[in-house]
Short mmCIF file of C-alpha atoms in Angstrom, two decimals:
data_model
loop_
_atom_site.label_atom_id
_atom_site.label_comp_id
_atom_site.label_asym_id
_atom_site.label_seq_id
_atom_site.Cartn_x
_atom_site.Cartn_y
_atom_site.Cartn_z
CA MET A 1 -55.89 69.95 9.80
CA HIS A 2 -58.69 68.35 7.78
CA SER A 3 -58.40 64.79 6.56
CA ASN A 4 -58.76 64.05 2.88
CA PRO A 5 -62.08 62.18 2.36
CA ASN A 6 -60.66 60.62 -0.82
CA HIS A 7 -57.47 59.16 0.65
CA ASN A 8 -58.78 55.58 0.64
CA ILE A 9 -60.30 55.72 -2.85
CA PRO A 10 -58.29 53.84 -5.51
CA LYS A 11 -56.53 56.17 -7.95
CA GLU A 12 -58.51 54.89 -10.94
CA CYS A 13 -61.83 55.45 -9.20
CA LEU A 14 -60.74 58.87 -7.94
CA GLU A 15 -59.94 59.87 -11.51
CA CYS A 16 -63.38 58.69 -12.55
CA LYS A 17 -64.92 60.73 -9.75
CA ASN A 18 -62.96 63.89 -10.57
CA GLU A 19 -63.65 63.65 -14.29
CA ASN A 20 -67.33 62.89 -13.60
CA VAL A 21 -67.44 60.15 -16.21
CA GLU A 22 -69.24 56.85 -16.04
CA VAL A 23 -66.69 54.07 -15.77
CA ASP A 24 -67.29 50.74 -14.08
CA CYS A 25 -64.77 50.91 -11.22
CA TRP A 26 -66.17 47.72 -9.71
CA ASN A 27 -65.61 45.26 -12.53
CA PRO A 28 -63.78 42.05 -11.46
CA ASP A 29 -60.46 42.96 -13.11
CA ARG A 30 -60.25 46.33 -11.36
CA MET A 31 -61.26 44.88 -8.01
CA LEU A 32 -58.68 42.10 -8.26
CA ASP A 33 -56.01 44.64 -9.18
CA ALA A 34 -56.91 46.83 -6.20
CA LEU A 35 -56.83 43.83 -3.86
CA MET A 36 -53.39 42.74 -5.06
CA ARG A 37 -51.86 46.25 -4.93
CA ASN A 38 -53.10 47.02 -1.41
CA GLN A 39 -51.72 43.92 0.29
CA GLU A 40 -48.50 45.66 1.35
CA LYS A 41 -50.53 48.36 3.14
CA VAL A 42 -51.82 45.98 5.81
CA GLU A 43 -50.54 47.11 9.22
CA GLN A 44 -49.28 44.14 11.20
CA GLY A 45 -50.43 43.98 14.82
CA TRP A 46 -53.04 46.70 14.39
CA VAL A 47 -55.38 45.13 16.95
CA GLU A 48 -52.66 45.18 19.62
CA LYS A 49 -51.25 48.62 18.75
CA GLY A 50 -54.00 50.50 16.95
CA VAL A 51 -57.08 49.61 19.00
CA PRO A 52 -55.79 51.21 22.26
CA LYS A 53 -55.09 54.43 20.35
CA LEU A 54 -58.54 54.30 18.77
CA VAL A 55 -60.12 53.77 22.19
CA ASP A 56 -58.42 56.96 23.42
CA GLN A 57 -59.65 58.88 20.38
CA ILE A 58 -63.24 57.69 20.76
CA MET A 59 -63.25 58.42 24.52
CA ALA A 60 -62.01 61.93 23.78
CA ASN A 61 -64.83 62.22 21.27
CA TYR A 62 -67.29 61.20 24.02
CA GLU A 63 -65.99 64.07 26.14
CA LYS A 64 -66.32 66.57 23.31
CA PHE A 65 -69.78 65.44 22.16
CA GLY A 66 -71.22 64.31 25.48
CA GLY A 67 -74.89 64.66 24.55
CA MET A 68 -74.70 61.50 22.44
CA ASP A 69 -73.89 59.02 25.20
CA HIS A 70 -75.49 57.88 28.41
CA LEU A 71 -72.63 56.01 29.99
CA GLU A 72 -74.06 55.79 33.49
CA GLY A 73 -77.00 53.79 32.17
CA ARG A 74 -79.09 55.13 35.05
CA ASP A 75 -82.80 55.99 34.82
CA LEU A 76 -83.14 55.51 31.08
CA PRO A 77 -85.67 53.04 29.62
CA SER A 78 -84.56 50.21 27.39
CA LYS A 79 -85.77 50.74 23.82
CA LYS A 80 -85.52 46.99 23.22
CA VAL A 81 -87.72 46.14 26.21
CA VAL A 82 -90.27 48.85 25.35
CA ILE A 83 -90.66 47.47 21.82
CA GLU A 84 -90.98 43.92 23.15
CA VAL A 85 -93.70 45.08 25.57
CA LEU A 86 -95.48 46.87 22.71
CA GLU A 87 -95.45 43.67 20.66
CA ASP A 88 -96.97 41.78 23.59
CA LEU A 89 -99.66 44.44 23.98
CA LEU A 90 -100.49 44.07 20.28
CA THR A 91 -100.98 40.31 20.78
CA ILE A 92 -103.34 41.06 23.68
CA VAL A 93 -105.32 43.51 21.56
CA PHE A 94 -105.44 41.16 18.54
CA PRO A 95 -105.27 37.62 19.96
CA GLY A 96 -104.79 35.00 17.29
CA TYR A 97 -103.83 37.60 14.67
CA LEU A 98 -100.50 38.79 16.01
CA GLY A 99 -97.83 36.93 17.95
CA ASP A 100 -96.45 33.42 17.76
CA SER A 101 -98.60 31.72 20.36
CA GLU A 102 -101.49 29.52 19.25
CA ILE A 103 -104.42 30.99 21.14
CA THR A 104 -107.79 29.25 21.47
CA LYS A 105 -110.88 29.76 23.60
CA ALA A 106 -109.61 26.93 25.78
CA ASN A 107 -106.31 28.62 26.70
CA ILE A 108 -107.14 32.31 26.32
CA ARG A 109 -107.56 32.91 30.05
CA TYR A 110 -104.15 31.44 30.82
CA HIS A 111 -102.59 33.30 27.90
CA LEU A 112 -104.04 36.64 28.99
CA GLY A 113 -103.05 36.18 32.61
CA THR A 114 -99.48 35.31 31.69
CA LYS A 115 -99.11 38.13 29.17
CA LEU A 116 -100.67 40.80 31.38
CA THR A 117 -98.51 39.85 34.34
CA SER A 118 -95.37 39.91 32.22
CA VAL A 119 -96.27 43.25 30.61
CA TYR A 120 -97.10 44.80 33.98
CA THR A 121 -93.78 43.75 35.49
CA ARG A 122 -91.58 44.81 32.57
CA LEU A 123 -93.41 48.01 31.64
CA THR A 124 -93.57 49.18 35.26
CA GLU A 125 -89.78 48.95 35.47
CA GLU A 126 -89.34 50.92 32.23
CA VAL A 127 -91.87 53.59 33.24
CA GLU A 128 -90.15 53.93 36.60
CA LYS A 129 -86.82 54.53 34.87
CA SER A 130 -88.45 57.11 32.59
CA LEU A 131 -89.96 58.98 35.53
CA LYS A 132 -86.64 58.91 37.40
CA TYR A 133 -84.94 60.29 34.29
CA ILE A 134 -87.13 63.41 34.46
CA CYS A 135 -87.09 63.57 38.24
CA ARG A 136 -83.30 63.51 38.33
CA LYS A 137 -83.15 66.49 35.95
CA ILE A 138 -85.06 68.58 38.51
CA SER A 139 -83.97 67.22 41.87
CA GLU A 140 -83.68 63.95 43.69
CA CYS A 141 -87.23 62.78 44.32
CA PRO A 142 -88.37 61.07 47.55
CA ARG A 143 -87.75 57.35 47.68
CA ASP A 144 -90.24 55.05 45.91
CA VAL A 145 -92.31 57.92 44.46
CA CYS A 146 -91.45 57.06 40.85
CA GLN A 147 -91.93 53.36 41.47
CA LYS A 148 -95.41 53.85 42.94
CA ARG A 149 -96.40 56.22 40.15
CA ALA A 150 -95.16 53.72 37.56
CA GLN A 151 -97.29 50.98 39.10
CA ILE A 152 -100.37 53.19 38.96
CA VAL A 153 -99.74 54.29 35.35
CA VAL A 154 -99.23 50.77 34.01
CA LYS A 155 -102.22 49.43 35.94
CA GLU A 156 -104.42 52.17 34.44
CA LEU A 157 -103.08 51.49 30.93
CA LEU A 158 -103.85 47.78 31.18
CA GLU A 159 -107.31 48.50 32.59
CA ASP A 160 -107.91 50.78 29.58
CA LEU A 161 -107.27 47.96 27.08
CA PRO A 162 -111.00 47.09 26.71
CA GLU A 163 -111.78 50.72 25.80
CA ILE A 164 -108.78 50.83 23.45
CA ARG A 165 -110.10 47.71 21.71
CA SER A 166 -113.51 49.37 21.40
CA LEU A 167 -111.93 52.34 19.64
CA LEU A 168 -109.87 50.06 17.41
CA SER A 169 -112.96 48.08 16.45
CA SER A 170 -114.44 51.28 15.04
CA ASP A 171 -111.14 52.09 13.27
CA ILE A 172 -111.03 48.66 11.63
CA GLN A 173 -114.65 48.91 10.56
CA ALA A 174 -113.92 52.38 9.10
CA ALA A 175 -111.07 50.87 7.08
CA PHE A 176 -113.21 48.02 5.81
CA SER A 177 -116.17 50.29 4.96
CA GLY A 178 -114.00 53.07 3.51
CA ASP A 179 -111.79 51.00 1.24
CA PRO A 180 -113.50 49.27 -1.72
CA ALA A 181 -110.41 47.04 -2.06
CA ALA A 182 -110.84 45.63 1.46
CA VAL A 183 -112.11 42.04 1.28
CA SER A 184 -112.64 41.45 5.00
CA THR A 185 -111.86 42.83 8.44
CA GLU A 186 -109.39 39.96 8.81
CA GLU A 187 -107.46 41.31 5.83
CA VAL A 188 -107.51 44.78 7.35
CA ILE A 189 -106.10 43.59 10.69
CA LEU A 190 -103.45 41.36 9.17
CA SER A 191 -102.18 43.57 6.38
CA TYR A 192 -103.09 47.25 6.71
CA PRO A 193 -100.24 49.37 8.12
CA CYS A 194 -102.68 51.89 9.55
CA VAL A 195 -103.96 49.26 12.00
CA LEU A 196 -100.53 48.88 13.58
CA ALA A 197 -99.87 52.63 13.56
CA ILE A 198 -103.23 53.59 15.06
CA THR A 199 -103.13 50.79 17.65
CA THR A 200 -99.67 51.84 18.76
CA TYR A 201 -100.78 55.47 18.92
CA ARG A 202 -103.80 54.60 21.08
CA ILE A 203 -101.61 52.65 23.51
CA ALA A 204 -98.86 55.29 23.59
CA HIS A 205 -101.42 58.08 24.01
CA GLU A 206 -102.57 56.62 27.33
CA LEU A 207 -98.99 56.83 28.61
CA TYR A 208 -98.53 60.32 27.14
CA VAL A 209 -101.59 61.79 28.91
CA ARG A 210 -100.23 60.34 32.16
CA CYS A 211 -97.01 62.33 31.61
CA VAL A 212 -94.73 59.35 31.01
CA PRO A 213 -91.62 60.63 29.19
CA LEU A 214 -89.68 58.86 26.41
CA ILE A 215 -91.67 55.62 26.19
CA PRO A 216 -94.66 56.92 24.16
CA ARG A 217 -92.30 58.32 21.51
CA ILE A 218 -90.22 55.14 21.46
CA MET A 219 -93.42 53.22 20.66
CA THR A 220 -94.81 55.52 17.97
CA GLU A 221 -91.45 56.16 16.29
CA HIS A 222 -90.79 52.42 16.18
CA MET A 223 -94.10 51.98 14.36
CA HIS A 224 -93.31 55.00 12.19
CA SER A 225 -90.17 53.21 11.01
CA LEU A 226 -92.22 50.12 10.14
CA THR A 227 -95.25 51.72 8.49
CA GLY A 228 -94.19 55.16 7.27
CA ILE A 229 -97.04 56.65 9.36
CA ASP A 230 -95.93 59.26 11.90
CA ILE A 231 -98.51 59.87 14.65
CA HIS A 232 -97.34 61.79 17.70
CA PRO A 233 -98.71 60.20 20.89
CA GLY A 234 -99.93 63.60 22.06
CA ALA A 235 -102.46 63.99 19.24
CA LYS A 236 -106.17 63.60 20.05
CA ILE A 237 -107.98 61.26 17.65
CA GLY A 238 -111.62 60.22 17.76
CA ARG A 239 -113.35 57.00 16.79
CA SER A 240 -113.58 55.45 13.31
CA PHE A 241 -110.24 56.81 12.11
CA PHE A 242 -108.82 55.46 8.85
CA ILE A 243 -105.55 56.17 7.04
CA ASP A 244 -105.71 54.74 3.52
CA HIS A 245 -102.35 53.52 2.16
CA GLY A 246 -100.63 55.55 4.86
CA THR A 247 -97.11 56.20 3.62
CA GLY A 248 -95.90 59.69 4.47
CA VAL A 249 -98.76 60.69 6.78
CA VAL A 250 -97.66 63.05 9.58
CA ILE A 251 -99.87 63.98 12.54
CA GLY A 252 -98.37 66.47 14.99
CA GLU A 253 -98.46 66.55 18.77
CA THR A 254 -101.26 69.10 19.25
CA ALA A 255 -103.40 67.97 16.31
CA GLU A 256 -107.03 67.19 17.12
CA ILE A 257 -109.08 64.85 14.92
CA GLY A 258 -112.79 64.20 15.30
CA GLU A 259 -114.78 61.06 14.55
CA ASN A 260 -115.11 59.29 11.21
CA VAL A 261 -112.11 60.98 9.60
CA LYS A 262 -110.29 59.53 6.62
CA LEU A 263 -106.77 60.51 5.51
CA TYR A 264 -104.92 59.40 2.41
CA GLN A 265 -101.17 58.98 1.91
CA GLY A 266 -98.89 61.98 2.19
CA VAL A 267 -101.23 64.09 4.33
CA THR A 268 -99.49 66.41 6.81
CA LEU A 269 -101.11 67.91 9.89
CA GLY A 270 -98.15 70.02 10.88
CA ALA A 271 -97.01 73.26 12.46
CA LEU A 272 -96.87 76.49 10.47
CA SER A 273 -94.28 78.28 12.59
CA PHE A 274 -92.56 77.97 15.95
CA PRO A 275 -92.81 80.98 18.32
CA LYS A 276 -89.53 81.72 20.12
CA ASP A 277 -88.65 83.34 23.43
CA GLU A 278 -86.33 86.32 23.91
CA LYS A 279 -83.31 84.01 23.73
CA GLY A 280 -84.37 82.58 20.38
CA ASN A 281 -85.41 79.18 21.77
CA ILE A 282 -88.59 77.54 20.51
CA ILE A 283 -91.47 77.86 22.99
CA LYS A 284 -92.87 74.38 23.51
CA GLY A 285 -96.23 73.17 24.77
CA ARG A 286 -98.47 75.50 22.77
CA LYS A 287 -101.20 74.52 20.34
CA ARG A 288 -99.53 74.56 16.91
CA HIS A 289 -101.28 71.92 14.78
CA PRO A 290 -104.65 71.78 12.98
CA THR A 291 -108.01 70.77 14.39
CA ILE A 292 -110.15 68.48 12.22
CA GLY A 293 -113.91 68.09 12.69
CA ASN A 294 -116.11 65.03 12.21
CA ASN A 295 -116.77 63.23 8.91
CA VAL A 296 -113.81 64.81 7.13
CA VAL A 297 -111.92 63.37 4.15
CA ILE A 298 -108.44 64.65 3.29
CA TYR A 299 -106.94 63.38 0.05
CA SER A 300 -103.33 62.54 -0.76
CA GLY A 301 -100.62 65.15 -0.51
CA ALA A 302 -102.74 67.73 1.31
CA THR A 303 -100.84 69.90 3.81
CA LEU A 304 -102.63 71.51 6.74
CA LEU A 305 -100.45 73.70 8.94
CA GLY A 306 -100.88 75.65 12.14
CA ALA A 307 -103.42 76.06 14.92
CA GLU A 308 -105.47 78.46 12.76
CA ALA A 309 -106.32 75.59 10.41
CA VAL A 310 -109.60 74.62 12.09
CA ILE A 311 -111.57 72.34 9.77
CA GLY A 312 -115.32 72.05 10.26
CA ASP A 313 -117.49 68.96 9.99
CA ASN A 314 -118.27 67.24 6.68
CA VAL A 315 -115.37 68.89 4.84
CA VAL A 316 -113.61 67.37 1.83
CA ILE A 317 -110.07 68.55 1.12
CA GLY A 318 -108.65 67.61 -2.25
CA GLY A 319 -105.20 66.33 -3.08
CA ASN A 320 -102.16 68.63 -2.82
CA VAL A 321 -104.17 71.41 -1.19
CA TRP A 322 -102.34 73.77 1.19
CA VAL A 323 -104.44 75.00 4.15
CA THR A 324 -103.42 77.41 6.92
CA SER A 325 -106.77 79.05 7.80
CA PRO A 326 -110.22 77.93 9.02
CA ILE A 327 -112.60 76.03 6.75
CA SER A 328 -116.35 76.14 7.34
CA SER A 329 -118.39 72.97 7.72
CA GLY A 330 -119.69 71.39 4.54
CA THR A 331 -116.97 72.91 2.34
CA LYS A 332 -115.21 71.11 -0.48
CA ILE A 333 -111.74 72.41 -1.39
CA THR A 334 -109.77 71.55 -4.50
CA ILE A 335 -106.95 73.22 -6.38
CA ALA A 336 -107.48 74.41 -9.93
CA SER A 337 -106.66 71.83 -12.55
CA PRO A 338 -103.17 72.43 -13.92
CA GLU A 339 -102.72 73.42 -17.53
CA LEU A 340 -101.43 70.36 -19.37
CA LYS A 341 -99.32 70.69 -22.47
CA TYR A 342 -98.97 67.92 -25.01
CA LYS A 343 -96.16 67.76 -27.50
CA MET A 344 -96.22 65.25 -30.32
CA GLU A 345 -92.82 64.10 -31.48
CA ASN A 346 -92.41 63.82 -35.22
CA HIS A 347 -90.51 60.60 -35.87
CA LYS A 348 -89.20 60.06 -39.33
CA PRO A 349 -89.59 56.51 -40.60
CA LYS A 350 -86.39 54.49 -40.68
CA MET A 351 -85.02 53.77 -44.18
#
């Protein structure tokens, strides 16, 4: 038996909905009338009587749709902690720009030591839980294996921070040089969403290539929600990378991007199709996204799909272009200008 989705809608508003007419159902008089008429419908003692029944219903729902809960709480990283660690890593990468602490040359050594120790401790625990999550799906792993691997992975990530900052320095300079509206590198670091998205990608990528599950995607999807820029941590991106404006940019897992590449808003580096096995399941792990050469500019709204879309060096791809095949180096691609039609309205003068 299906419940009626309209059973809680006031009669007047339901009539408005059915008749598809514009009537203000939320004016003060109507709302006051609805409040007064519904007082007698309040169920006394609902918390004592109704909540236990609701608990039973929700628990039954857990049983029916079990893939949406993780009630044991075992071997699953904390999204909250991972995001907090990411924020601390951002303050290490950009000291004085991000974070609440007042950092000076006099206290930077103490600040770094404290932050790095805290990040190492917390992130190691989360990486260990992530590794155990995968290990448990296969078989019970030997004792302490995941813990030791987590310690190695986090140590290597933290030791890579100087190289990550070197890459980011080239990204920031590319943004400043490539955007005529940029006043300073300080403005770029403080205000450009691409800086946060690219920095998070470069951190998450180091965990991804070390086969850490879950955490890299938690990081990049968190930044996706903040910036509108979706970069999969598995993508390979070279130096001096700039995303202008940024909103709606999508870069897939197996995408490869060379050096000195500039993307505008709405660019998609996506998959063209998904090969399936004999059971109809998508085959994962194959190359399915474009490869972009060096010194390439891709303008807003362009869509590049599939592994066959191999873009050579020094290519310019215009706005709203659709590419699924190779493009030779030095090529400039644009779509034909649309035919515009103008219609002049004849307005009679008012008498």
